[in-house]
GROMACS .gro file of C-alpha atoms in nm:
model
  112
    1UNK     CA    1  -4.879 -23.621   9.338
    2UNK     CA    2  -4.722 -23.501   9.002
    3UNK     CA    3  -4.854 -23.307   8.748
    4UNK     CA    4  -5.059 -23.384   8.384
    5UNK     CA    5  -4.752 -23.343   8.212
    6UNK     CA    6  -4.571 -23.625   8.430
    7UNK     CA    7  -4.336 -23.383   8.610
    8UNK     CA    8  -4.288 -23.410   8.951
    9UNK     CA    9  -4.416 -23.030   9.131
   10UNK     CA   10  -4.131 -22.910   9.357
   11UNK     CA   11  -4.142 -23.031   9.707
   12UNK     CA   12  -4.264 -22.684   9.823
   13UNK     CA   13  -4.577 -22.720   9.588
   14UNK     CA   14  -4.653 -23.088   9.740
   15UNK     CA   15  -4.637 -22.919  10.110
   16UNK     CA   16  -4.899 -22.647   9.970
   17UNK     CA   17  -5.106 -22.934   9.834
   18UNK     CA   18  -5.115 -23.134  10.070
   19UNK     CA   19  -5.205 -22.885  10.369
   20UNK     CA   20  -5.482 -22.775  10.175
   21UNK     CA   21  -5.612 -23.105  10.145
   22UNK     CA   22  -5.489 -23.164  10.501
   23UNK     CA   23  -5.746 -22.847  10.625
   24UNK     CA   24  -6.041 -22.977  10.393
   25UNK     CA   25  -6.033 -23.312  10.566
   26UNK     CA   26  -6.365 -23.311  10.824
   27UNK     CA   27  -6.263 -23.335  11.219
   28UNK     CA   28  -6.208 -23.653  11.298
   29UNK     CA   29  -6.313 -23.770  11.693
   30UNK     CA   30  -6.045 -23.988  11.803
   31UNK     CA   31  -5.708 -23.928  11.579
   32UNK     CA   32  -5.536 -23.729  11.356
   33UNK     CA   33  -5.619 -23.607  11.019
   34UNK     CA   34  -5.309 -23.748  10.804
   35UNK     CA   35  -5.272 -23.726  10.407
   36UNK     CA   36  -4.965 -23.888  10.239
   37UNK     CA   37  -4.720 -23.688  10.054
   38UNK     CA   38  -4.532 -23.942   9.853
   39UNK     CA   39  -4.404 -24.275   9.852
   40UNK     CA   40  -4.027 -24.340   9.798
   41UNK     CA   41  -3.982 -24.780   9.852
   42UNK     CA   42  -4.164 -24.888  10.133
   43UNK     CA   43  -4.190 -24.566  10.289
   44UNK     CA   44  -4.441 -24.296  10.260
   45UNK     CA   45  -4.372 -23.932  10.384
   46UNK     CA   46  -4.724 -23.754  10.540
   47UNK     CA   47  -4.836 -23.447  10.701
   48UNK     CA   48  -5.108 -23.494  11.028
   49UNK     CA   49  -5.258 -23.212  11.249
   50UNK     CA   50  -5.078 -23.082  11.512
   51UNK     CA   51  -5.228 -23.202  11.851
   52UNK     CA   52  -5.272 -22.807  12.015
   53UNK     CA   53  -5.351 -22.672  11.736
   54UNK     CA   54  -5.380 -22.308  11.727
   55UNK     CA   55  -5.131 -22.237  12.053
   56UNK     CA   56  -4.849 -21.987  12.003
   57UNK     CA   57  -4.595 -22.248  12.015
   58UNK     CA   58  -4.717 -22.570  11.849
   59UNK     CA   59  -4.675 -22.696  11.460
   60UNK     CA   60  -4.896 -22.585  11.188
   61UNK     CA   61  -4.851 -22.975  11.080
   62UNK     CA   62  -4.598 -23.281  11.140
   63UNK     CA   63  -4.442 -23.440  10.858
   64UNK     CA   64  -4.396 -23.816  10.888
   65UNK     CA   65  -4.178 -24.101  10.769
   66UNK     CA   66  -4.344 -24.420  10.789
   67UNK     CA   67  -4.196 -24.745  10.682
   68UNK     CA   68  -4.510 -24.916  10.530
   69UNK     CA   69  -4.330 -25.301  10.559
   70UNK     CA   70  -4.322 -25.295  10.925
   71UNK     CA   71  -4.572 -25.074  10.998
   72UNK     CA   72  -4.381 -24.842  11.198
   73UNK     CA   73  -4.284 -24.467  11.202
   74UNK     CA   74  -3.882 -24.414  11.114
   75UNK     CA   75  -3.919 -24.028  11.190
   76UNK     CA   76  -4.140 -23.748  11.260
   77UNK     CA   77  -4.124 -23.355  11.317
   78UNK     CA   78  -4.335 -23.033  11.407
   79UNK     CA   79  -4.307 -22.787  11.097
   80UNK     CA   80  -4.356 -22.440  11.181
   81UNK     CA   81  -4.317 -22.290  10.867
   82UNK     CA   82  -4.282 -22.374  10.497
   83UNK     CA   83  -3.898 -22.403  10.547
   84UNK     CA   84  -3.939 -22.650  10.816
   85UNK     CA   85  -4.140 -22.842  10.616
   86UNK     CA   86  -3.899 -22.830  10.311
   87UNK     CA   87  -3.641 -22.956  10.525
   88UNK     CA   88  -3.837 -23.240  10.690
   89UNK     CA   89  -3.917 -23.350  10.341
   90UNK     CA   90  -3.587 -23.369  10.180
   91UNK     CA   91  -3.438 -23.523  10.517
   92UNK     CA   92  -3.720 -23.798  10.507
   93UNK     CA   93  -3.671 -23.862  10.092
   94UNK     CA   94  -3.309 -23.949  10.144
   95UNK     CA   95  -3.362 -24.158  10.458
   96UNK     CA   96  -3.654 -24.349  10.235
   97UNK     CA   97  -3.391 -24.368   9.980
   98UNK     CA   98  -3.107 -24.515  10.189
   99UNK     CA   99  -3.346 -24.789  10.279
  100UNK     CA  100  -3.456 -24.857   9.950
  101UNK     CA  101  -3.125 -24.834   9.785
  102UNK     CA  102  -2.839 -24.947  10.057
  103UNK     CA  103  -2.538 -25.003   9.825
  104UNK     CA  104  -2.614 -24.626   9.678
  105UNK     CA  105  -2.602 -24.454  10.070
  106UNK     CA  106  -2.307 -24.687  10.157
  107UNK     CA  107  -2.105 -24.533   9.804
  108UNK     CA  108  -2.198 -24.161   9.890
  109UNK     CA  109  -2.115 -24.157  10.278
  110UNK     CA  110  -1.739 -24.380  10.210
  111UNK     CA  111  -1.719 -24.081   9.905
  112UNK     CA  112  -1.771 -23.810  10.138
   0.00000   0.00000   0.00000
């Protein structure tokens, strides 16, 4: 998702995009409705529905790190709230990057 002028919107505006597409998707009957975020490597970060949807104490949505190579989910988590999701996101971005760039994780974590 980025915007005509080729800037990338802030994470927060991708969330708000993406829920709204997220709620305009039709019910599906057996799954989730999932839309992808962005794509960092061979990972993609989504949001899906919240299974209990609509109880006091479940997720608005659940943000997603998928590793598209293997076919296989690297993380997930419940987002309550726009700073939730915020956090998810960044978390899930660096992980993607780590994988896609080793040598530049490996330089920051023997730096720190």
């Amino acid at each position: 998702m980025s915007s005509s002028d080729g800037v990338a919107p802030p994470i927060n505006v991708k969330i708000l995009r993406g829920y709204g597409k997220l709620l305009g998707l039709p019910n599906i009957a057996h799954g989730s409705r999932v839309v992808a975020l962005e794509r960092v490597g061979d990972c993609e970060i989504s949001m899906f529905e919240a299974l209990g949807a609509g109880l006091p104490e479940s997720p608005l949505f659940w943000m997603e790190l998928f590793d598209l190579s293997v076919h296989a989910s690297l993380d997930s988590r419940g987002c309550h709230n726009m700073r939730d999701a915020v956090t998810a996101f960044e978390d899930f971005a660096s992980q993607a990057r780590c994988l896609a760039e080793p040598s530049l994780c490996t330089a920051v974590e023997l730096a720190g």
